[in-house]
PDB file of C-alpha atoms in Angstrom:
ATOM      1  CA  MET B   1     125.462 109.901 176.912  1.00 47.00           C
ATOM      2  CA  PRO B   2     126.383 108.235 173.155  1.00 46.00           C
ATOM      3  CA  ALA B   3     123.685 105.363 172.769  1.00 48.00           C
ATOM      4  CA  PRO B   4     125.231 101.601 172.510  1.00 49.00           C
ATOM      5  CA  PRO B   5     125.701 100.072 169.583  1.00 47.00           C
ATOM      6  CA  HIS B   6     123.784  98.123 168.133  1.00 46.00           C
ATOM      7  CA  PRO B   7     124.853  94.941 167.643  1.00 45.00           C
ATOM      8  CA  GLY B   8     126.973  93.149 165.511  1.00 44.00           C
ATOM      9  CA  ALA B   9     128.023  96.256 163.829  1.00 44.00           C
ATOM     10  CA  PRO B  10     131.117  97.280 163.432  1.00 43.00           C
ATOM     11  CA  PRO B  11     133.241  98.976 166.447  1.00 45.00           C
ATOM     12  CA  SER B  12     133.528 102.788 165.103  1.00 43.00           C
ATOM     13  CA  PRO B  13     137.377 104.100 165.177  1.00 42.00           C
ATOM     14  CA  ALA B  14     138.643 106.502 167.043  1.00 44.00           C
ATOM     15  CA  VAL B  15     140.529 109.363 167.362  1.00 41.00           C
ATOM     16  CA  ALA B  16     142.138 111.214 170.515  1.00 42.00           C
ATOM     17  CA  SER B  17     141.142 114.336 172.718  1.00 41.00           C
ATOM     18  CA  ARG B  18     143.615 116.726 173.425  1.00 39.00           C
ATOM     19  CA  ASN B  19     143.224 115.061 177.252  1.00 42.00           C
ATOM     20  CA  GLY B  20     143.944 111.903 176.524  1.00 42.00           C
ATOM     21  CA  THR B  21     140.788 109.994 176.730  1.00 43.00           C
ATOM     22  CA  ARG B  22     139.451 108.330 172.812  1.00 43.00           C
ATOM     23  CA  ARG B  23     136.290 109.904 171.472  1.00 45.00           C
ATOM     24  CA  PRO B  24     134.900 107.548 168.058  1.00 44.00           C
ATOM     25  CA  MET B  25     135.070 109.251 165.097  1.00 42.00           C
ATOM     26  CA  GLN B  26     132.053 110.821 162.719  1.00 43.00           C
ATOM     27  CA  ARG B  27     131.095 108.092 159.923  1.00 40.00           C
ATOM     28  CA  THR B  28     130.564 110.092 156.169  1.00 36.00           C
ATOM     29  CA  ARG B  29     128.883 108.423 153.340  1.00 38.00           C
ATOM     30  CA  PRO B  30     131.809 107.601 151.011  1.00 34.00           C
ATOM     31  CA  SER B  31     131.171 110.678 147.885  1.00 34.00           C
ATOM     32  CA  ALA B  32     129.543 109.728 144.634  1.00 35.00           C
ATOM     33  CA  ARG B  33     131.727 109.416 141.629  1.00 33.00           C
ATOM     34  CA  PRO B  34     132.168 112.913 139.832  1.00 35.00           C
ATOM     35  CA  THR B  35     129.540 113.121 136.650  1.00 40.00           C
ATOM     36  CA  GLY B  36     131.163 115.033 133.577  1.00 46.00           C
ATOM     37  CA  ASP B  37     133.845 113.573 133.590  1.00 58.00           C
ATOM     38  CA  THR B  38     135.460 113.767 130.282  1.00 66.00           C
ATOM     39  CA  PHE B  39     134.080 115.445 127.745  1.00 63.00           C
ATOM     40  CA  GLU B  40     131.303 112.289 126.807  1.00 60.00           C
ATOM     41  CA  GLU B  41     130.222 111.993 130.589  1.00 59.00           C
ATOM     42  CA  ALA B  42     129.183 115.151 129.954  1.00 56.00           C
ATOM     43  CA  HIS B  43     127.688 115.897 126.943  1.00 54.00           C
ATOM     44  CA  GLY B  44     126.347 112.132 125.929  1.00 64.00           C
ATOM     45  CA  SER B  45     128.241 111.225 122.734  1.00 88.00           C
ATOM     46  CA  PRO B  46     129.157 113.861 120.339  1.00 97.00           C
ATOM     47  CA  ALA B  47     129.641 114.271 116.717  1.00 97.00           C
ATOM     48  CA  LEU B  48     132.531 113.598 115.067  1.00 98.00           C
ATOM     49  CA  VAL B  49     133.332 116.514 112.222  1.00 98.00           C
ATOM     50  CA  ALA B  50     135.931 115.558 110.633  1.00 98.00           C
ATOM     51  CA  VAL B  51     137.790 119.147 108.348  1.00 97.00           C
ATOM     52  CA  ALA B  52     138.772 118.667 106.114  1.00 95.00           C
ATOM     53  CA  HIS B  53     141.814 121.610 104.414  1.00 91.00           C
ATOM     54  CA  GLY B  54     139.169 121.576 100.668  1.00 87.00           C
ATOM     55  CA  SER B  55     139.930 120.520  96.943  1.00 92.00           C
ATOM     56  CA  ARG B  56     139.764 122.271  93.937  1.00 91.00           C
ATOM     57  CA  ASP B  57     139.872 118.332  92.055  1.00 94.00           C
ATOM     58  CA  PRO B  58     136.824 116.766  92.452  1.00 94.00           C
ATOM     59  CA  ARG B  59     138.157 113.017  93.908  1.00 95.00           C
ATOM     60  CA  ALA B  60     139.301 114.527  96.725  1.00 95.00           C
ATOM     61  CA  LEU B  61     135.797 115.052  97.871  1.00 96.00           C
ATOM     62  CA  ARG B  62     134.873 111.767  96.893  1.00 97.00           C
ATOM     63  CA  THR B  63     137.625 110.388  99.062  1.00 97.00           C
ATOM     64  CA  VAL B  64     137.398 112.644 102.282  1.00 97.00           C
ATOM     65  CA  THR B  65     133.353 111.451 101.572  1.00 97.00           C
ATOM     66  CA  ARG B  66     133.581 107.036 101.628  1.00 98.00           C
ATOM     67  CA  LEU B  67     136.871 107.987 104.653  1.00 98.00           C
ATOM     68  CA  LEU B  68     133.588 108.949 106.675  1.00 98.00           C
ATOM     69  CA  ASP B  69     131.450 105.756 104.977  1.00 98.00           C
ATOM     70  CA  ARG B  70     133.867 104.191 106.101  1.00 98.00           C
ATOM     71  CA  VAL B  71     133.961 105.310 109.513  1.00 98.00           C
ATOM     72  CA  ARG B  72     130.189 105.444 110.062  1.00 98.00           C
ATOM     73  CA  GLU B  73     130.551 101.658 109.046  1.00 98.00           C
ATOM     74  CA  ALA B  74     133.248 101.066 111.682  1.00 98.00           C
ATOM     75  CA  ARG B  75     131.363 102.612 114.923  1.00 97.00           C
ATOM     76  CA  PRO B  76     127.901 102.664 114.004  1.00 96.00           C
ATOM     77  CA  GLY B  77     125.277 104.803 115.365  1.00 95.00           C
ATOM     78  CA  LEU B  78     127.711 107.874 115.809  1.00 97.00           C
ATOM     79  CA  ASP B  79     126.307 111.143 114.138  1.00 98.00           C
ATOM     80  CA  VAL B  80     129.446 111.803 111.248  1.00 98.00           C
ATOM     81  CA  ARG B  81     129.531 114.765 109.245  1.00 98.00           C
ATOM     82  CA  LEU B  82     132.089 117.118 107.179  1.00 98.00           C
ATOM     83  CA  GLY B  83     133.306 120.466 107.430  1.00 97.00           C
ATOM     84  CA  HIS B  84     135.643 122.006 104.722  1.00 96.00           C
ATOM     85  CA  ILE B  85     138.468 125.115 106.001  1.00 93.00           C
ATOM     86  CA  GLU B  86     137.469 126.069 102.423  1.00 92.00           C
ATOM     87  CA  LEU B  87     137.059 125.522  98.607  1.00 91.00           C
ATOM     88  CA  ASN B  88     134.494 122.712  99.133  1.00 91.00           C
ATOM     89  CA  GLU B  89     130.837 122.468 100.586  1.00 94.00           C
ATOM     90  CA  PRO B  90     130.425 122.247 103.460  1.00 96.00           C
ATOM     91  CA  LEU B  91     131.975 124.790 104.431  1.00 96.00           C
ATOM     92  CA  LEU B  92     133.167 124.582 109.036  1.00 96.00           C
ATOM     93  CA  PRO B  93     130.084 126.557 109.985  1.00 96.00           C
ATOM     94  CA  ARG B  94     127.773 125.309 107.698  1.00 96.00           C
ATOM     95  CA  THR B  95     127.998 122.275 109.553  1.00 97.00           C
ATOM     96  CA  LEU B  96     128.663 123.286 113.503  1.00 97.00           C
ATOM     97  CA  ALA B  97     124.639 125.228 112.419  1.00 96.00           C
ATOM     98  CA  GLY B  98     123.572 122.214 112.188  1.00 96.00           C
ATOM     99  CA  LEU B  99     125.041 120.833 115.599  1.00 97.00           C
ATOM    100  CA  ALA B 100     123.757 123.825 117.880  1.00 95.00           C
ATOM    101  CA  GLY B 101     122.619 123.226 120.794  1.00 95.00           C
ATOM    102  CA  GLY B 102     124.913 119.800 120.843  1.00 96.00           C
ATOM    103  CA  SER B 103     128.156 118.450 120.827  1.00 96.00           C
ATOM    104  CA  ALA B 104     131.422 118.092 118.760  1.00 97.00           C
ATOM    105  CA  VAL B 105     134.320 116.952 118.454  1.00 97.00           C
ATOM    106  CA  LEU B 106     136.340 118.537 114.560  1.00 97.00           C
ATOM    107  CA  VAL B 107     138.766 116.024 114.030  1.00 97.00           C
ATOM    108  CA  PRO B 108     141.400 118.151 111.630  1.00 96.00           C
ATOM    109  CA  LEU B 109     141.769 115.046 108.185  1.00 95.00           C
ATOM    110  CA  LEU B 110     145.855 117.144 108.387  1.00 92.00           C
ATOM    111  CA  LEU B 111     148.335 115.272 109.058  1.00 91.00           C
ATOM    112  CA  GLY B 112     150.376 118.292 111.554  1.00 86.00           C
ATOM    113  CA  ARG B 113     150.746 120.901 113.759  1.00 84.00           C
ATOM    114  CA  GLY B 114     150.634 123.400 111.073  1.00 78.00           C
ATOM    115  CA  TYR B 115     148.737 126.794 111.147  1.00 78.00           C
ATOM    116  CA  HIS B 116     145.262 125.426 110.477  1.00 78.00           C
ATOM    117  CA  VAL B 117     145.603 123.004 113.459  1.00 83.00           C
ATOM    118  CA  LYS B 118     146.304 125.708 115.843  1.00 84.00           C
ATOM    119  CA  HIS B 119     144.277 128.847 114.651  1.00 85.00           C
ATOM    120  CA  ASP B 120     142.072 128.068 111.760  1.00 88.00           C
ATOM    121  CA  LEU B 121     140.825 125.216 113.875  1.00 91.00           C
ATOM    122  CA  PRO B 122     140.131 126.682 116.824  1.00 92.00           C
ATOM    123  CA  ALA B 123     139.201 130.408 115.558  1.00 92.00           C
ATOM    124  CA  LEU B 124     136.275 128.645 113.913  1.00 93.00           C
ATOM    125  CA  ALA B 125     134.964 126.318 116.926  1.00 92.00           C
ATOM    126  CA  ALA B 126     135.314 129.555 118.668  1.00 92.00           C
ATOM    127  CA  ALA B 127     132.732 131.253 116.682  1.00 93.00           C
ATOM    128  CA  ALA B 128     130.436 129.514 116.957  1.00 93.00           C
ATOM    129  CA  PRO B 129     129.070 129.443 120.410  1.00 93.00           C
ATOM    130  CA  ALA B 130     125.769 127.161 120.602  1.00 96.00           C
ATOM    131  CA  VAL B 131     127.795 124.164 119.827  1.00 96.00           C
ATOM    132  CA  ARG B 132     130.016 122.089 122.819  1.00 96.00           C
ATOM    133  CA  THR B 133     134.048 121.476 121.184  1.00 95.00           C
ATOM    134  CA  ARG B 134     137.096 119.954 121.660  1.00 95.00           C
ATOM    135  CA  VAL B 135     139.682 119.701 118.317  1.00 94.00           C
ATOM    136  CA  ALA B 136     141.034 116.872 118.227  1.00 95.00           C
ATOM    137  CA  ALA B 137     144.724 116.280 117.129  1.00 94.00           C
ATOM    138  CA  PRO B 138     146.014 116.106 114.007  1.00 95.00           C
ATOM    139  CA  LEU B 139     145.814 112.675 112.149  1.00 95.00           C
ATOM    140  CA  GLY B 140     150.323 112.472 112.880  1.00 92.00           C
ATOM    141  CA  PRO B 141     152.689 111.738 113.664  1.00 95.00           C
ATOM    142  CA  HIS B 142     151.054 107.732 114.653  1.00 97.00           C
ATOM    143  CA  PRO B 143     151.886 104.335 113.404  1.00 97.00           C
ATOM    144  CA  LEU B 144     148.344 104.137 112.368  1.00 98.00           C
ATOM    145  CA  LEU B 145     149.576 106.840 109.577  1.00 97.00           C
ATOM    146  CA  VAL B 146     152.399 104.531 108.522  1.00 98.00           C
ATOM    147  CA  GLU B 147     150.637 101.829 108.598  1.00 98.00           C
ATOM    148  CA  ALA B 148     148.375 103.513 105.731  1.00 98.00           C
ATOM    149  CA  LEU B 149     151.667 105.012 104.217  1.00 98.00           C
ATOM    150  CA  TYR B 150     153.312 101.569 104.006  1.00 97.00           C
ATOM    151  CA  GLY B 151     150.210  99.573 102.700  1.00 97.00           C
ATOM    152  CA  ARG B 152     150.204 102.229  99.984  1.00 97.00           C
ATOM    153  CA  LEU B 153     153.368 101.778  98.685  1.00 96.00           C
ATOM    154  CA  VAL B 154     152.562  97.663  98.559  1.00 95.00           C
ATOM    155  CA  GLU B 155     149.301  98.277  96.305  1.00 96.00           C
ATOM    156  CA  ALA B 156     152.005 100.133  93.649  1.00 94.00           C
ATOM    157  CA  GLY B 157     154.031  97.715  94.010  1.00 93.00           C
ATOM    158  CA  TRP B 158     156.903  98.309  96.031  1.00 92.00           C
ATOM    159  CA  ALA B 159     159.539  95.517  97.148  1.00 85.00           C
ATOM    160  CA  ALA B 160     162.424  96.435  99.525  1.00 71.00           C
ATOM    161  CA  GLY B 161     165.949  95.340  97.104  1.00 68.00           C
ATOM    162  CA  ARG B 162     169.386  97.288  96.910  1.00 58.00           C
ATOM    163  CA  GLY B 163     168.963 101.209  96.559  1.00 63.00           C
ATOM    164  CA  ASP B 164     165.569 101.044  97.295  1.00 89.00           C
ATOM    165  CA  ALA B 165     164.782 104.759  99.636  1.00 94.00           C
ATOM    166  CA  VAL B 166     161.269 106.292  99.552  1.00 96.00           C
ATOM    167  CA  VAL B 167     160.580 109.890  99.204  1.00 97.00           C
ATOM    168  CA  LEU B 168     157.818 110.907 101.524  1.00 97.00           C
ATOM    169  CA  ALA B 169     155.986 113.843 100.138  1.00 97.00           C
ATOM    170  CA  ALA B 170     154.463 116.052 102.446  1.00 95.00           C
ATOM    171  CA  ALA B 171     152.392 120.071 101.235  1.00 91.00           C
ATOM    172  CA  GLY B 172     154.686 121.419 103.597  1.00 83.00           C
ATOM    173  CA  SER B 173     154.666 124.894 106.551  1.00 86.00           C
ATOM    174  CA  ARG B 174     156.422 127.892 107.036  1.00 83.00           C
ATOM    175  CA  ASP B 175     155.150 126.486 111.474  1.00 86.00           C
ATOM    176  CA  PRO B 176     158.505 124.455 111.969  1.00 87.00           C
ATOM    177  CA  GLU B 177     156.693 121.783 114.290  1.00 88.00           C
ATOM    178  CA  SER B 178     154.802 120.369 111.003  1.00 88.00           C
ATOM    179  CA  ALA B 179     158.305 120.222 109.408  1.00 90.00           C
ATOM    180  CA  ALA B 180     159.002 118.318 113.194  1.00 93.00           C
ATOM    181  CA  ASP B 181     155.989 115.891 112.750  1.00 94.00           C
ATOM    182  CA  THR B 182     156.575 114.964 109.437  1.00 94.00           C
ATOM    183  CA  ARG B 183     160.458 114.217 109.993  1.00 95.00           C
ATOM    184  CA  ARG B 184     158.606 112.301 112.918  1.00 96.00           C
ATOM    185  CA  THR B 185     156.933 110.235 110.046  1.00 97.00           C
ATOM    186  CA  ALA B 186     159.851 109.532 107.732  1.00 97.00           C
ATOM    187  CA  ARG B 187     162.136 107.834 110.452  1.00 97.00           C
ATOM    188  CA  LEU B 188     159.024 105.414 111.443  1.00 97.00           C
ATOM    189  CA  LEU B 189     158.240 104.853 108.088  1.00 97.00           C
ATOM    190  CA  ALA B 190     161.926 104.028 107.198  1.00 96.00           C
ATOM    191  CA  GLU B 191     161.631 101.822 109.824  1.00 96.00           C
ATOM    192  CA  ARG B 192     158.014 100.085 109.279  1.00 96.00           C
ATOM    193  CA  LEU B 193     160.267  99.553 105.798  1.00 94.00           C
ATOM    194  CA  GLY B 194     163.226  98.270 107.161  1.00 93.00           C
ATOM    195  CA  GLY B 195     165.656 100.882 107.544  1.00 93.00           C
ATOM    196  CA  VAL B 196     165.077 102.368 104.256  1.00 94.00           C
ATOM    197  CA  PRO B 197     165.575 105.973 103.995  1.00 95.00           C
ATOM    198  CA  VAL B 198     162.499 107.995 103.460  1.00 97.00           C
ATOM    199  CA  VAL B 199     163.737 111.790 102.845  1.00 97.00           C
ATOM    200  CA  PRO B 200     161.009 113.856 103.680  1.00 97.00           C
ATOM    201  CA  ALA B 201     160.176 116.985 100.924  1.00 96.00           C
ATOM    202  CA  TYR B 202     157.406 119.453 100.439  1.00 94.00           C
ATOM    203  CA  ALA B 203     155.226 121.128  97.333  1.00 90.00           C
ATOM    204  CA  SER B 204     155.288 124.271  99.248  1.00 89.00           C
ATOM    205  CA  ALA B 205     156.403 126.371 101.533  1.00 80.00           C
ATOM    206  CA  ALA B 206     159.817 124.253 103.046  1.00 87.00           C
ATOM    207  CA  THR B 207     162.106 122.440 101.755  1.00 91.00           C
ATOM    208  CA  PRO B 208     163.170 120.511  99.978  1.00 95.00           C
ATOM    209  CA  THR B 209     161.550 120.096  97.014  1.00 95.00           C
ATOM    210  CA  VAL B 210     160.153 116.260  95.745  1.00 95.00           C
ATOM    211  CA  PRO B 211     161.919 116.429  92.669  1.00 96.00           C
ATOM    212  CA  VAL B 212     165.396 118.301  94.547  1.00 96.00           C
ATOM    213  CA  ALA B 213     164.843 114.863  97.346  1.00 96.00           C
ATOM    214  CA  VAL B 214     164.433 111.920  93.664  1.00 95.00           C
ATOM    215  CA  HIS B 215     167.626 113.587  92.799  1.00 95.00           C
ATOM    216  CA  ALA B 216     170.144 113.823  95.856  1.00 95.00           C
ATOM    217  CA  LEU B 217     169.155 110.808  96.137  1.00 94.00           C
ATOM    218  CA  THR B 218     169.685 109.512  93.237  1.00 92.00           C
ATOM    219  CA  ALA B 219     173.384 110.809  93.694  1.00 93.00           C
ATOM    220  CA  ARG B 220     173.405 108.890  96.752  1.00 92.00           C
ATOM    221  CA  GLY B 221     172.890 105.461  94.129  1.00 90.00           C
ATOM    222  CA  HIS B 222     169.327 105.044  95.321  1.00 90.00           C
ATOM    223  CA  HIS B 223     168.037 104.573  91.680  1.00 85.00           C
ATOM    224  CA  ARG B 224     164.688 102.884  92.184  1.00 89.00           C
ATOM    225  CA  THR B 225     163.473 105.219  94.436  1.00 93.00           C
ATOM    226  CA  ALA B 226     159.486 105.529  94.733  1.00 95.00           C
ATOM    227  CA  VAL B 227     157.253 108.841  95.758  1.00 96.00           C
ATOM    228  CA  ALA B 228     155.133 107.806  99.629  1.00 97.00           C
ATOM    229  CA  SER B 229     151.738 110.531  99.342  1.00 97.00           C
ATOM    230  CA  TYR B 230     151.174 112.308 102.840  1.00 96.00           C
ATOM    231  CA  PHE B 231     148.378 113.875 101.488  1.00 96.00           C
ATOM    232  CA  THR B 232     144.358 112.738 103.216  1.00 96.00           C
ATOM    233  CA  ALA B 233     143.303 112.833  99.412  1.00 96.00           C
ATOM    234  CA  PRO B 234     144.141 113.458  95.849  1.00 95.00           C
ATOM    235  CA  GLY B 235     144.759 117.610  94.516  1.00 93.00           C
ATOM    236  CA  ARG B 236     146.921 119.482  93.357  1.00 93.00           C
ATOM    237  CA  PHE B 237     149.912 119.103  95.678  1.00 93.00           C
ATOM    238  CA  ALA B 238     149.178 114.394  96.037  1.00 95.00           C
ATOM    239  CA  THR B 239     149.572 115.545  91.206  1.00 94.00           C
ATOM    240  CA  ALA B 240     152.413 116.999  91.274  1.00 94.00           C
ATOM    241  CA  ALA B 241     155.156 114.924  93.980  1.00 93.00           C
ATOM    242  CA  ALA B 242     153.599 111.654  92.179  1.00 94.00           C
ATOM    243  CA  GLU B 243     154.261 113.717  88.599  1.00 94.00           C
ATOM    244  CA  ALA B 244     157.920 114.433  89.943  1.00 92.00           C
ATOM    245  CA  ALA B 245     158.067 110.251  91.385  1.00 93.00           C
ATOM    246  CA  PRO B 246     160.742 108.332  89.222  1.00 90.00           C
ATOM    247  CA  GLY B 247     159.966 105.470  89.490  1.00 87.00           C
ATOM    248  CA  ILE B 248     156.325 104.177  92.012  1.00 93.00           C
ATOM    249  CA  ALA B 249     154.332 106.677  93.270  1.00 96.00           C
ATOM    250  CA  ALA B 250     151.521 105.573  96.059  1.00 97.00           C
ATOM    251  CA  SER B 251     147.854 106.415  96.511  1.00 97.00           C
ATOM    252  CA  PRO B 252     146.422 109.399  98.464  1.00 97.00           C
ATOM    253  CA  LEU B 253     146.055 107.602 102.254  1.00 98.00           C
ATOM    254  CA  GLY B 254     142.043 107.891 101.259  1.00 97.00           C
ATOM    255  CA  ASP B 255     139.884 105.671 103.683  1.00 97.00           C
ATOM    256  CA  HIS B 256     142.843 102.824 104.176  1.00 98.00           C
ATOM    257  CA  PRO B 257     141.942 101.281 106.881  1.00 98.00           C
ATOM    258  CA  ALA B 258     144.326 102.309 108.961  1.00 98.00           C
ATOM    259  CA  MET B 259     142.584 105.597 108.584  1.00 98.00           C
ATOM    260  CA  VAL B 260     139.162 104.316 109.523  1.00 98.00           C
ATOM    261  CA  ARG B 261     140.719 104.225 112.667  1.00 98.00           C
ATOM    262  CA  LEU B 262     143.978 106.661 113.154  1.00 98.00           C
ATOM    263  CA  LEU B 263     140.190 108.624 113.097  1.00 98.00           C
ATOM    264  CA  LEU B 264     137.378 106.824 115.283  1.00 98.00           C
ATOM    265  CA  HIS B 265     141.157 106.651 117.481  1.00 97.00           C
ATOM    266  CA  ARG B 266     141.613 110.891 117.626  1.00 97.00           C
ATOM    267  CA  TYR B 267     137.927 111.144 118.486  1.00 97.00           C
ATOM    268  CA  ASP B 268     137.950 108.453 120.815  1.00 96.00           C
ATOM    269  CA  GLN B 269     140.874 110.130 122.858  1.00 94.00           C
ATOM    270  CA  ALA B 270     139.461 113.882 123.071  1.00 95.00           C
ATOM    271  CA  CYS B 271     136.257 112.362 124.030  1.00 94.00           C
ATOM    272  CA  GLY B 272     138.215 111.221 127.001  1.00 90.00           C
ATOM    273  CA  GLY B 273     140.152 114.591 128.389  1.00 63.00           C
ATOM    274  CA  ALA B 274     138.242 117.118 130.653  1.00 43.00           C
ATOM    275  CA  ALA B 275     134.959 118.566 128.987  1.00 38.00           C
ATOM    276  CA  PRO B 276     135.412 122.305 128.789  1.00 36.00           C
ATOM    277  CA  ALA B 277     132.779 124.840 129.750  1.00 30.00           C
ATOM    278  CA  ALA B 278     130.318 126.405 127.622  1.00 28.00           C
ATOM    279  CA  GLY B 279     130.635 127.779 124.951  1.00 31.00           C
ATOM    280  CA  GLY B 280     134.874 126.234 124.730  1.00 32.00           C
ATOM    281  CA  PRO B 281     138.020 125.867 127.069  1.00 33.00           C
ATOM    282  CA  ARG B 282     138.367 126.385 130.474  1.00 29.00           C
ATOM    283  CA  ALA B 283     140.205 129.150 131.821  1.00 27.00           C
ATOM    284  CA  GLY B 284     144.022 128.378 129.824  1.00 28.00           C
ATOM    285  CA  GLU B 285     142.723 124.293 129.465  1.00 31.00           C
ATOM    286  CA  PRO B 286     144.709 124.592 125.962  1.00 34.00           C
ATOM    287  CA  LEU B 287     141.795 123.388 122.997  1.00 34.00           C
ATOM    288  CA  LEU B 288     143.807 121.190 120.884  1.00 38.00           C
ATOM    289  CA  ALA B 289     143.448 117.810 122.668  1.00 36.00           C
ATOM    290  CA  SER B 290     147.182 115.497 122.560  1.00 33.00           C
ATOM    291  CA  VAL B 291     148.461 113.954 120.757  1.00 37.00           C
TER     292      VAL B 291
END
């Protein structure tokens, strides 16, 4: 016969048995919140590894270094490192080797979905099994990126007026999703500029080129066309785009404050995702974090 309930204890809920009698329901202790729900919870605070493309222009490395210095200032205590896909040291494999036994979020300093984001970064991450990695989304499209573009245009002397237009000069890619990302950024920038026409143009692999886009806008009556530099840092493509500008040519995005916020946002976004299994993502789980 079951023991009587302790005086003052709340009545136990009951369930009906098949013969119609009622019996006390067995109480169960609530389960604890499972651990390791996110990448950060599973692995502590991962390092932020900013992944730059690399450039032979010495200004590129200096610019990216300043950007990461600003990120460290904004998030004291966060381990912030740099790795390049090519052309500059440190290359990403070397940076990841220095994190063996730890974890890292790879934040691409790239502005849209293209070959480097979809193929190179996941492959380089998989080639470093001693580091638990997650690849964050590329920087664009995002409203913070548009703020940086707008800020650089204003710094270069932009002032809206009748007939004004902007060419958004990007590197270019054969990947249609990369072009879609650039077009979306152009639309967002047009809205930020109050409806001024913004035409995407490319330095390679896609059309139109910057000179062709400038010429087309001039033919439509836009004689005060500015070029917005859709590049993280100076380099061959950014220089060629600026030289094609008939007037205002904005600087690359560099260490603009909105870029600092965007890098940390992409890092936090990736940290909040479910942690991958050891050495890589869970089966069927994409390595790239959502945009």
